[in-house]
PDB file of C-alpha atoms in Angstrom:
ATOM      1  CA  MET A   1     106.051  28.813 -35.167  1.00 90.00           C
ATOM      2  CA  SER A   2     105.784  30.594 -39.211  1.00 94.00           C
ATOM      3  CA  LEU A   3     101.941  28.815 -39.150  1.00 97.00           C
ATOM      4  CA  VAL A   4     101.427  31.299 -35.939  1.00 98.00           C
ATOM      5  CA  ILE A   5     102.800  34.349 -38.522  1.00 98.00           C
ATOM      6  CA  GLY A   6     100.237  33.007 -41.132  1.00 98.00           C
ATOM      7  CA  LEU A   7      97.265  33.048 -39.068  1.00 98.00           C
ATOM      8  CA  ILE A   8      97.674  36.447 -37.671  1.00 98.00           C
ATOM      9  CA  ALA A   9      98.789  38.177 -41.201  1.00 98.00           C
ATOM     10  CA  GLY A  10      95.359  36.452 -42.592  1.00 98.00           C
ATOM     11  CA  MET A  11      93.641  37.703 -39.640  1.00 98.00           C
ATOM     12  CA  LEU A  12      94.712  41.576 -39.586  1.00 98.00           C
ATOM     13  CA  PHE A  13      93.692  41.355 -43.173  1.00 98.00           C
ATOM     14  CA  GLY A  14      90.733  39.628 -42.943  1.00 98.00           C
ATOM     15  CA  GLY A  15      89.461  42.013 -39.998  1.00 98.00           C
ATOM     16  CA  GLY A  16      90.809  44.591 -42.016  1.00 98.00           C
ATOM     17  CA  LEU A  17      88.443  44.084 -44.703  1.00 98.00           C
ATOM     18  CA  ALA A  18      85.628  43.425 -42.768  1.00 98.00           C
ATOM     19  CA  TYR A  19      86.356  47.235 -40.602  1.00 98.00           C
ATOM     20  CA  SER A  20      86.537  49.175 -44.795  1.00 98.00           C
ATOM     21  CA  GLY A  21      83.175  47.814 -45.543  1.00 97.00           C
ATOM     22  CA  MET A  22      85.985  45.478 -48.023  1.00 98.00           C
ATOM     23  CA  ALA A  23      83.911  42.649 -47.083  1.00 98.00           C
ATOM     24  CA  ASP A  24      81.014  44.220 -48.520  1.00 98.00           C
ATOM     25  CA  PRO A  25      80.100  43.712 -52.226  1.00 98.00           C
ATOM     26  CA  ALA A  26      77.686  46.421 -52.793  1.00 96.00           C
ATOM     27  CA  ARG A  27      80.749  48.961 -51.603  1.00 97.00           C
ATOM     28  CA  VAL A  28      83.550  47.736 -53.594  1.00 97.00           C
ATOM     29  CA  ARG A  29      81.461  47.569 -56.681  1.00 96.00           C
ATOM     30  CA  GLY A  30      80.542  51.770 -55.616  1.00 96.00           C
ATOM     31  CA  PHE A  31      83.752  52.369 -55.583  1.00 97.00           C
ATOM     32  CA  LEU A  32      84.441  51.451 -59.437  1.00 98.00           C
ATOM     33  CA  ASP A  33      80.944  53.162 -59.814  1.00 96.00           C
ATOM     34  CA  ILE A  34      82.012  55.859 -61.748  1.00 95.00           C
ATOM     35  CA  PHE A  35      78.909  57.089 -62.839  1.00 94.00           C
ATOM     36  CA  GLY A  36      76.231  55.984 -60.375  1.00 91.00           C
ATOM     37  CA  HIS A  37      76.627  56.314 -57.210  1.00 89.00           C
ATOM     38  CA  TRP A  38      80.562  56.293 -56.346  1.00 94.00           C
ATOM     39  CA  ASP A  39      82.042  55.842 -53.735  1.00 96.00           C
ATOM     40  CA  PRO A  40      85.930  56.391 -51.942  1.00 97.00           C
ATOM     41  CA  THR A  41      85.928  54.298 -49.808  1.00 98.00           C
ATOM     42  CA  LEU A  42      87.960  51.351 -51.044  1.00 98.00           C
ATOM     43  CA  ALA A  43      91.043  55.060 -52.412  1.00 98.00           C
ATOM     44  CA  PHE A  44      91.268  55.472 -48.375  1.00 98.00           C
ATOM     45  CA  VAL A  45      91.435  51.152 -48.049  1.00 98.00           C
ATOM     46  CA  MET A  46      94.246  51.059 -50.851  1.00 98.00           C
ATOM     47  CA  PHE A  47      96.477  54.287 -49.407  1.00 98.00           C
ATOM     48  CA  GLY A  48      96.532  52.890 -45.158  1.00 98.00           C
ATOM     49  CA  ALA A  49      97.500  49.552 -46.930  1.00 98.00           C
ATOM     50  CA  LEU A  50     100.053  50.615 -49.181  1.00 98.00           C
ATOM     51  CA  LEU A  51     101.438  52.566 -46.112  1.00 98.00           C
ATOM     52  CA  PRO A  52     103.076  49.534 -43.828  1.00 98.00           C
ATOM     53  CA  MET A  53     104.311  48.151 -46.908  1.00 98.00           C
ATOM     54  CA  ALA A  54     106.021  50.953 -48.837  1.00 98.00           C
ATOM     55  CA  GLY A  55     107.189  50.868 -45.050  1.00 98.00           C
ATOM     56  CA  ALA A  56     108.263  47.082 -45.014  1.00 98.00           C
ATOM     57  CA  TRP A  57     110.307  47.213 -48.405  1.00 98.00           C
ATOM     58  CA  GLN A  58     112.539  49.894 -47.838  1.00 98.00           C
ATOM     59  CA  ILE A  59     113.056  48.319 -44.580  1.00 98.00           C
ATOM     60  CA  GLN A  60     113.034  44.376 -46.410  1.00 98.00           C
ATOM     61  CA  LYS A  61     116.082  45.873 -48.422  1.00 97.00           C
ATOM     62  CA  LEU A  62     118.874  46.489 -45.585  1.00 98.00           C
ATOM     63  CA  MET A  63     117.653  42.787 -44.624  1.00 97.00           C
ATOM     64  CA  LYS A  64     119.514  39.051 -45.734  1.00 97.00           C
ATOM     65  CA  ARG A  65     116.528  36.864 -44.280  1.00 97.00           C
ATOM     66  CA  PRO A  66     113.117  37.525 -43.172  1.00 97.00           C
ATOM     67  CA  PHE A  67     112.815  37.140 -39.763  1.00 97.00           C
ATOM     68  CA  ALA A  68     111.123  33.409 -39.294  1.00 95.00           C
ATOM     69  CA  ASP A  69     113.005  31.654 -42.500  1.00 95.00           C
ATOM     70  CA  VAL A  70     115.947  30.847 -44.189  1.00 95.00           C
ATOM     71  CA  GLN A  71     115.044  33.903 -47.334  1.00 96.00           C
ATOM     72  CA  PHE A  72     113.102  36.062 -48.818  1.00 97.00           C
ATOM     73  CA  SER A  73     111.307  34.676 -51.836  1.00 95.00           C
ATOM     74  CA  LEU A  74     109.764  37.224 -54.507  1.00 95.00           C
ATOM     75  CA  PRO A  75     108.494  37.246 -57.858  1.00 91.00           C
ATOM     76  CA  ASP A  76     111.889  39.178 -60.415  1.00 88.00           C
ATOM     77  CA  THR A  77     109.221  39.180 -62.966  1.00 87.00           C
ATOM     78  CA  LYS A  78     109.530  42.175 -64.685  1.00 88.00           C
ATOM     79  CA  LYS A  79     108.103  41.854 -68.289  1.00 92.00           C
ATOM     80  CA  ILE A  80     105.052  42.909 -68.880  1.00 95.00           C
ATOM     81  CA  ASP A  81     103.720  40.707 -71.357  1.00 96.00           C
ATOM     82  CA  ARG A  82     100.269  39.709 -73.209  1.00 97.00           C
ATOM     83  CA  LYS A  83      99.816  37.144 -70.143  1.00 97.00           C
ATOM     84  CA  LEU A  84      99.210  39.759 -67.575  1.00 98.00           C
ATOM     85  CA  VAL A  85      97.894  41.936 -69.642  1.00 98.00           C
ATOM     86  CA  ILE A  86      94.452  39.575 -70.365  1.00 98.00           C
ATOM     87  CA  GLY A  87      94.297  38.360 -67.184  1.00 98.00           C
ATOM     88  CA  ALA A  88      94.508  41.825 -65.773  1.00 98.00           C
ATOM     89  CA  ILE A  89      91.425  42.458 -67.617  1.00 98.00           C
ATOM     90  CA  LEU A  90      89.197  39.367 -66.939  1.00 98.00           C
ATOM     91  CA  PHE A  91      89.907  40.140 -63.495  1.00 98.00           C
ATOM     92  CA  GLY A  92      88.637  43.609 -63.526  1.00 98.00           C
ATOM     93  CA  ALA A  93      86.059  42.290 -65.898  1.00 98.00           C
ATOM     94  CA  GLY A  94      84.925  39.393 -62.715  1.00 98.00           C
ATOM     95  CA  TRP A  95      85.340  42.352 -59.887  1.00 98.00           C
ATOM     96  CA  GLY A  96      83.702  44.099 -62.058  1.00 98.00           C
ATOM     97  CA  ILE A  97      80.732  41.613 -61.731  1.00 98.00           C
ATOM     98  CA  SER A  98      80.453  40.363 -58.721  1.00 98.00           C
ATOM     99  CA  GLY A  99      81.765  43.679 -56.493  1.00 98.00           C
ATOM    100  CA  LEU A 100      84.435  40.785 -55.129  1.00 98.00           C
ATOM    101  CA  CYS A 101      87.940  39.855 -55.979  1.00 97.00           C
ATOM    102  CA  PRO A 102      89.451  36.511 -53.709  1.00 98.00           C
ATOM    103  CA  GLY A 103      90.846  38.778 -49.766  1.00 98.00           C
ATOM    104  CA  PRO A 104      86.332  39.411 -49.324  1.00 98.00           C
ATOM    105  CA  GLY A 105      86.029  36.912 -50.612  1.00 98.00           C
ATOM    106  CA  PHE A 106      87.552  34.118 -48.512  1.00 98.00           C
ATOM    107  CA  ALA A 107      86.837  36.937 -45.665  1.00 98.00           C
ATOM    108  CA  GLY A 108      83.503  36.715 -46.673  1.00 98.00           C
ATOM    109  CA  ILE A 109      82.398  33.335 -45.776  1.00 98.00           C
ATOM    110  CA  ALA A 110      82.243  34.141 -42.219  1.00 98.00           C
ATOM    111  CA  LEU A 111      80.156  36.944 -42.254  1.00 98.00           C
ATOM    112  CA  ASN A 112      77.568  36.221 -45.119  1.00 98.00           C
ATOM    113  CA  PRO A 113      78.829  32.014 -46.682  1.00 98.00           C
ATOM    114  CA  ALA A 114      75.644  30.636 -49.101  1.00 98.00           C
ATOM    115  CA  PRO A 115      77.481  34.220 -51.222  1.00 98.00           C
ATOM    116  CA  ALA A 116      80.527  34.519 -50.699  1.00 98.00           C
ATOM    117  CA  LEU A 117      81.464  29.968 -51.221  1.00 98.00           C
ATOM    118  CA  THR A 118      79.522  30.515 -54.563  1.00 98.00           C
ATOM    119  CA  PHE A 119      80.993  33.124 -55.462  1.00 98.00           C
ATOM    120  CA  VAL A 120      84.716  30.956 -53.832  1.00 98.00           C
ATOM    121  CA  ALA A 121      83.124  27.701 -55.460  1.00 98.00           C
ATOM    122  CA  ALA A 122      83.704  30.051 -59.251  1.00 98.00           C
ATOM    123  CA  LEU A 123      87.442  31.829 -58.132  1.00 98.00           C
ATOM    124  CA  LEU A 124      88.530  28.776 -57.949  1.00 98.00           C
ATOM    125  CA  LEU A 125      87.080  26.788 -60.458  1.00 98.00           C
ATOM    126  CA  GLY A 126      88.568  29.547 -62.712  1.00 98.00           C
ATOM    127  CA  MET A 127      91.309  28.487 -61.965  1.00 98.00           C
ATOM    128  CA  VAL A 128      91.466  24.656 -62.375  1.00 98.00           C
ATOM    129  CA  ALA A 129      90.266  25.932 -65.573  1.00 98.00           C
ATOM    130  CA  HIS A 130      93.434  27.921 -66.282  1.00 98.00           C
ATOM    131  CA  LYS A 131      96.033  25.049 -65.358  1.00 96.00           C
ATOM    132  CA  PHE A 132      94.359  22.899 -67.244  1.00 95.00           C
ATOM    133  CA  SER A 133      93.688  25.437 -69.869  1.00 93.00           C
ATOM    134  CA  THR A 134      98.375  26.189 -69.829  1.00 79.00           C
TER     135      THR A 134
ATOM    136  CA  MET B   1      84.628  66.650 -45.826  1.00 53.00           C
ATOM    137  CA  LEU B   2      83.845  64.010 -48.441  1.00 67.00           C
ATOM    138  CA  ALA B   3      80.568  65.348 -47.667  1.00 70.00           C
ATOM    139  CA  SER B   4      79.280  64.265 -51.299  1.00 76.00           C
ATOM    140  CA  PHE B   5      79.247  60.635 -49.756  1.00 85.00           C
ATOM    141  CA  PRO B   6      77.668  59.856 -46.877  1.00 85.00           C
ATOM    142  CA  ASN B   7      78.595  56.977 -47.821  1.00 89.00           C
ATOM    143  CA  ALA B   8      82.182  56.640 -47.962  1.00 94.00           C
ATOM    144  CA  LEU B   9      83.470  55.410 -45.169  1.00 96.00           C
ATOM    145  CA  PRO B  10      87.132  57.158 -44.960  1.00 96.00           C
ATOM    146  CA  ILE B  11      88.290  56.669 -41.423  1.00 97.00           C
ATOM    147  CA  GLU B  12      87.313  53.119 -41.288  1.00 97.00           C
ATOM    148  CA  GLY B  13      88.775  52.948 -44.290  1.00 98.00           C
ATOM    149  CA  PHE B  14      91.869  54.289 -43.284  1.00 98.00           C
ATOM    150  CA  ILE B  15      92.783  52.198 -40.467  1.00 98.00           C
ATOM    151  CA  GLY B  16      91.253  48.635 -41.991  1.00 98.00           C
ATOM    152  CA  GLY B  17      93.770  49.442 -45.108  1.00 98.00           C
ATOM    153  CA  LEU B  18      96.293  50.018 -42.633  1.00 98.00           C
ATOM    154  CA  ALA B  19      95.752  46.600 -41.032  1.00 98.00           C
ATOM    155  CA  ILE B  20      95.683  44.634 -44.481  1.00 98.00           C
ATOM    156  CA  GLY B  21      99.053  46.426 -45.094  1.00 98.00           C
ATOM    157  CA  LEU B  22     100.318  45.479 -41.725  1.00 98.00           C
ATOM    158  CA  ALA B  23      99.756  41.911 -42.305  1.00 98.00           C
ATOM    159  CA  ALA B  24     101.139  42.032 -45.792  1.00 98.00           C
ATOM    160  CA  ALA B  25     104.755  43.613 -44.281  1.00 98.00           C
ATOM    161  CA  ILE B  26     104.366  41.013 -41.441  1.00 98.00           C
ATOM    162  CA  MET B  27     103.560  38.251 -44.062  1.00 98.00           C
ATOM    163  CA  LEU B  28     106.810  39.374 -45.903  1.00 98.00           C
ATOM    164  CA  LEU B  29     109.101  40.921 -42.773  1.00 98.00           C
ATOM    165  CA  ALA B  30     109.249  37.305 -41.319  1.00 98.00           C
ATOM    166  CA  LEU B  31     108.207  35.001 -43.635  1.00 97.00           C
ATOM    167  CA  GLY B  32     109.662  36.867 -47.077  1.00 97.00           C
ATOM    168  CA  ARG B  33     106.402  36.435 -48.755  1.00 97.00           C
ATOM    169  CA  ILE B  34     104.042  38.541 -51.164  1.00 97.00           C
ATOM    170  CA  ALA B  35     100.862  38.301 -49.595  1.00 97.00           C
ATOM    171  CA  GLY B  36      98.114  37.728 -52.122  1.00 97.00           C
ATOM    172  CA  VAL B  37      94.798  36.496 -51.865  1.00 98.00           C
ATOM    173  CA  SER B  38      95.340  34.975 -55.266  1.00 98.00           C
ATOM    174  CA  GLY B  39      97.965  32.715 -54.767  1.00 97.00           C
ATOM    175  CA  LEU B  40      98.045  32.286 -51.817  1.00 98.00           C
ATOM    176  CA  ALA B  41      94.522  30.269 -51.776  1.00 98.00           C
ATOM    177  CA  ALA B  42      95.503  28.587 -54.499  1.00 98.00           C
ATOM    178  CA  ARG B  43      98.773  27.146 -52.929  1.00 97.00           C
ATOM    179  CA  ALA B  44      96.652  26.414 -50.706  1.00 98.00           C
ATOM    180  CA  VAL B  45      93.868  24.482 -52.863  1.00 97.00           C
ATOM    181  CA  ASN B  46      97.375  22.555 -54.825  1.00 95.00           C
ATOM    182  CA  ILE B  47      96.690  24.525 -57.911  1.00 95.00           C
ATOM    183  CA  ALA B  48      99.454  26.837 -57.951  1.00 93.00           C
ATOM    184  CA  ASP B  49     102.276  23.702 -57.888  1.00 86.00           C
ATOM    185  CA  GLY B  50     105.564  26.793 -56.165  1.00 86.00           C
ATOM    186  CA  GLY B  51     105.439  29.416 -53.370  1.00 88.00           C
ATOM    187  CA  ALA B  52     105.066  29.787 -50.339  1.00 93.00           C
ATOM    188  CA  PRO B  53     104.639  26.747 -48.067  1.00 95.00           C
ATOM    189  CA  ARG B  54     101.840  25.363 -48.573  1.00 96.00           C
ATOM    190  CA  GLY B  55     100.698  24.975 -45.216  1.00 97.00           C
ATOM    191  CA  ILE B  56     101.048  28.336 -44.697  1.00 97.00           C
ATOM    192  CA  ALA B  57      99.169  29.042 -46.882  1.00 98.00           C
ATOM    193  CA  ILE B  58      96.455  27.192 -45.784  1.00 98.00           C
ATOM    194  CA  ILE B  59      96.732  29.080 -42.434  1.00 98.00           C
ATOM    195  CA  PHE B  60      97.058  32.104 -44.028  1.00 98.00           C
ATOM    196  CA  ILE B  61      93.329  32.081 -46.477  1.00 98.00           C
ATOM    197  CA  ILE B  62      91.514  30.511 -42.306  1.00 98.00           C
ATOM    198  CA  GLY B  63      92.205  34.266 -41.168  1.00 98.00           C
ATOM    199  CA  LEU B  64      90.846  35.830 -43.410  1.00 98.00           C
ATOM    200  CA  PRO B  65      87.792  34.348 -42.317  1.00 98.00           C
ATOM    201  CA  LEU B  66      89.002  34.294 -39.019  1.00 98.00           C
ATOM    202  CA  GLY B  67      89.750  37.944 -38.057  1.00 98.00           C
ATOM    203  CA  ALA B  68      86.008  39.841 -40.337  1.00 98.00           C
ATOM    204  CA  TYR B  69      84.712  36.956 -37.107  1.00 98.00           C
ATOM    205  CA  VAL B  70      86.669  38.567 -35.025  1.00 98.00           C
ATOM    206  CA  THR B  71      85.959  41.825 -36.121  1.00 98.00           C
ATOM    207  CA  SER B  72      82.101  41.501 -36.197  1.00 98.00           C
ATOM    208  CA  LEU B  73      81.842  40.194 -32.569  1.00 98.00           C
ATOM    209  CA  PHE B  74      83.571  43.943 -31.503  1.00 96.00           C
ATOM    210  CA  MET B  75      82.106  46.066 -33.994  1.00 95.00           C
ATOM    211  CA  GLY B  76      78.371  44.295 -34.481  1.00 93.00           C
ATOM    212  CA  ALA B  77      76.645  42.909 -37.944  1.00 93.00           C
ATOM    213  CA  ILE B  78      78.851  44.141 -40.748  1.00 96.00           C
ATOM    214  CA  GLU B  79      77.064  45.014 -43.936  1.00 95.00           C
ATOM    215  CA  THR B  80      77.524  42.592 -47.062  1.00 97.00           C
ATOM    216  CA  ASN B  81      75.431  43.625 -50.572  1.00 97.00           C
ATOM    217  CA  TYR B  82      76.303  40.777 -52.514  1.00 97.00           C
ATOM    218  CA  PRO B  83      74.362  40.725 -56.302  1.00 96.00           C
ATOM    219  CA  GLU B  84      71.564  38.884 -56.220  1.00 93.00           C
ATOM    220  CA  SER B  85      71.749  36.685 -59.839  1.00 95.00           C
ATOM    221  CA  LEU B  86      73.510  34.333 -58.819  1.00 97.00           C
ATOM    222  CA  LEU B  87      74.927  33.793 -62.110  1.00 97.00           C
ATOM    223  CA  MET B  88      76.910  37.543 -61.820  1.00 97.00           C
ATOM    224  CA  LEU B  89      78.698  35.729 -58.643  1.00 98.00           C
ATOM    225  CA  ILE B  90      79.534  32.852 -61.232  1.00 98.00           C
ATOM    226  CA  ILE B  91      80.777  34.319 -63.869  1.00 98.00           C
ATOM    227  CA  GLY B  92      82.066  36.860 -61.558  1.00 98.00           C
ATOM    228  CA  GLY B  93      84.204  34.425 -59.519  1.00 98.00           C
ATOM    229  CA  LEU B  94      85.190  32.046 -62.616  1.00 98.00           C
ATOM    230  CA  CYS B  95      86.735  36.221 -64.518  1.00 98.00           C
ATOM    231  CA  VAL B  96      88.249  35.960 -60.763  1.00 98.00           C
ATOM    232  CA  GLY B  97      89.760  32.593 -60.411  1.00 98.00           C
ATOM    233  CA  TYR B  98      91.090  32.703 -65.062  1.00 98.00           C
ATOM    234  CA  GLY B  99      92.781  36.092 -64.375  1.00 98.00           C
ATOM    235  CA  THR B 100      94.295  36.406 -61.202  1.00 98.00           C
ATOM    236  CA  ARG B 101      95.825  32.935 -62.196  1.00 98.00           C
ATOM    237  CA  LEU B 102      97.081  34.596 -66.111  1.00 98.00           C
ATOM    238  CA  GLY B 103      97.970  37.977 -64.801  1.00 98.00           C
ATOM    239  CA  SER B 104     100.221  36.428 -61.890  1.00 96.00           C
ATOM    240  CA  GLY B 105      97.526  38.710 -58.945  1.00 96.00           C
ATOM    241  CA  CYS B 106      95.062  40.601 -57.680  1.00 96.00           C
ATOM    242  CA  THR B 107      94.140  44.303 -55.466  1.00 97.00           C
ATOM    243  CA  SER B 108      96.544  42.918 -52.308  1.00 97.00           C
ATOM    244  CA  GLY B 109      99.501  41.153 -54.660  1.00 97.00           C
ATOM    245  CA  HIS B 110      99.620  43.587 -57.942  1.00 98.00           C
ATOM    246  CA  GLY B 111      97.355  46.323 -55.590  1.00 97.00           C
ATOM    247  CA  VAL B 112      99.225  46.770 -51.904  1.00 98.00           C
ATOM    248  CA  CYS B 113     102.283  44.087 -52.395  1.00 98.00           C
ATOM    249  CA  GLY B 114     103.529  45.562 -56.145  1.00 97.00           C
ATOM    250  CA  MET B 115     101.974  48.628 -55.949  1.00 98.00           C
ATOM    251  CA  SER B 116     103.986  49.957 -52.608  1.00 98.00           C
ATOM    252  CA  ARG B 117     106.992  48.251 -54.440  1.00 97.00           C
ATOM    253  CA  LEU B 118     106.861  50.528 -57.016  1.00 96.00           C
ATOM    254  CA  SER B 119     107.146  47.339 -59.599  1.00 97.00           C
ATOM    255  CA  PRO B 120     105.890  48.556 -63.267  1.00 97.00           C
ATOM    256  CA  ARG B 121     104.461  44.885 -63.941  1.00 97.00           C
ATOM    257  CA  SER B 122     101.465  45.550 -60.411  1.00 98.00           C
ATOM    258  CA  LEU B 123     100.874  49.165 -61.654  1.00 98.00           C
ATOM    259  CA  ILE B 124     100.393  48.464 -65.490  1.00 98.00           C
ATOM    260  CA  ALA B 125      98.412  45.589 -63.690  1.00 98.00           C
ATOM    261  CA  THR B 126      96.599  47.683 -60.842  1.00 98.00           C
ATOM    262  CA  ILE B 127      95.831  50.028 -63.710  1.00 98.00           C
ATOM    263  CA  ILE B 128      93.789  47.516 -65.989  1.00 98.00           C
ATOM    264  CA  PHE B 129      92.113  46.210 -63.849  1.00 98.00           C
ATOM    265  CA  MET B 130      90.806  48.795 -62.159  1.00 98.00           C
ATOM    266  CA  LEU B 131      89.917  51.147 -65.630  1.00 98.00           C
ATOM    267  CA  CYS B 132      88.334  47.196 -66.604  1.00 98.00           C
ATOM    268  CA  GLY B 133      86.095  46.798 -62.876  1.00 98.00           C
ATOM    269  CA  MET B 134      84.814  50.748 -63.613  1.00 98.00           C
ATOM    270  CA  ILE B 135      84.149  49.510 -67.635  1.00 98.00           C
ATOM    271  CA  ILE B 136      82.067  46.656 -67.270  1.00 98.00           C
ATOM    272  CA  VAL B 137      79.561  48.648 -64.218  1.00 98.00           C
ATOM    273  CA  ALA B 138      79.534  51.366 -65.784  1.00 97.00           C
ATOM    274  CA  ALA B 139      78.166  49.008 -69.241  1.00 97.00           C
ATOM    275  CA  MET B 140      76.513  46.589 -66.448  1.00 96.00           C
ATOM    276  CA  ARG B 141      74.555  50.349 -65.173  1.00 95.00           C
ATOM    277  CA  TYR B 142      74.067  51.842 -68.409  1.00 95.00           C
ATOM    278  CA  PHE B 143      71.755  47.588 -69.303  1.00 95.00           C
ATOM    279  CA  GLY B 144      69.942  48.298 -66.048  1.00 92.00           C
ATOM    280  CA  LEU B 145      71.895  45.565 -64.086  1.00 92.00           C
ATOM    281  CA  ILE B 146      72.910  47.892 -61.040  1.00 87.00           C
ATOM    282  CA  PRO B 147      69.770  49.066 -58.923  1.00 77.00           C
ATOM    283  CA  ALA B 148      69.554  52.856 -58.971  1.00 70.00           C
TER     284      ALA B 148
END
């Protein structure tokens, strides 16, 4: 059951990325391109995504456990430390350089396999590099 | 609306965003998990030890291209303009991979799930990666790495 739910969520997520234009790295980079041809689309995507999630957190507070699992497993870290800041700086740099973040990277495999897989391979390599450097 | 931005997709963006938010809400309310793509990807390939059950991580990640594919069946070809430079794809991927692990999340985890929870950590991370992305793109534009 939880696998079916995971698949539906993944497909809805990937479908949303494709429908909103976020599978297009040029469009995503356009949002970051404030001194060039600025494209505000990503702001609308963000707004659209925050609405159901803001509601979901309110519902979550009233629930003892999730519908299809025994307990909630949510991050409880509050620390704003160097790792968070440097990680976000590095991620932002890679995002700007490529126009890609992890979601559109994976979703793009179905749309434009060669460059998407190149990005995903580098992404996983970066994750492995982090694992072995810490 | 948005006459100054002829290429913008406000309606599609908003509707697609709702789908993304709904997907994240399903992950939260049904499975009790954060729909952070970087975390789930790391879990799927066994780079991360903790986190979601591996099966769920794998199936969610497989769902991403599958959902995009199904959408393309209904919408026709979906535009994907990747950087022509292989180097940009690879350097970008390496930075994104390392950075999301170090900073515990990406656009989905911090941006969508964390900000909607009013997590200060996620708010700070999102502001930093957006600002940094803007600075990098401005620098690339200055050095002529982005077509005018």
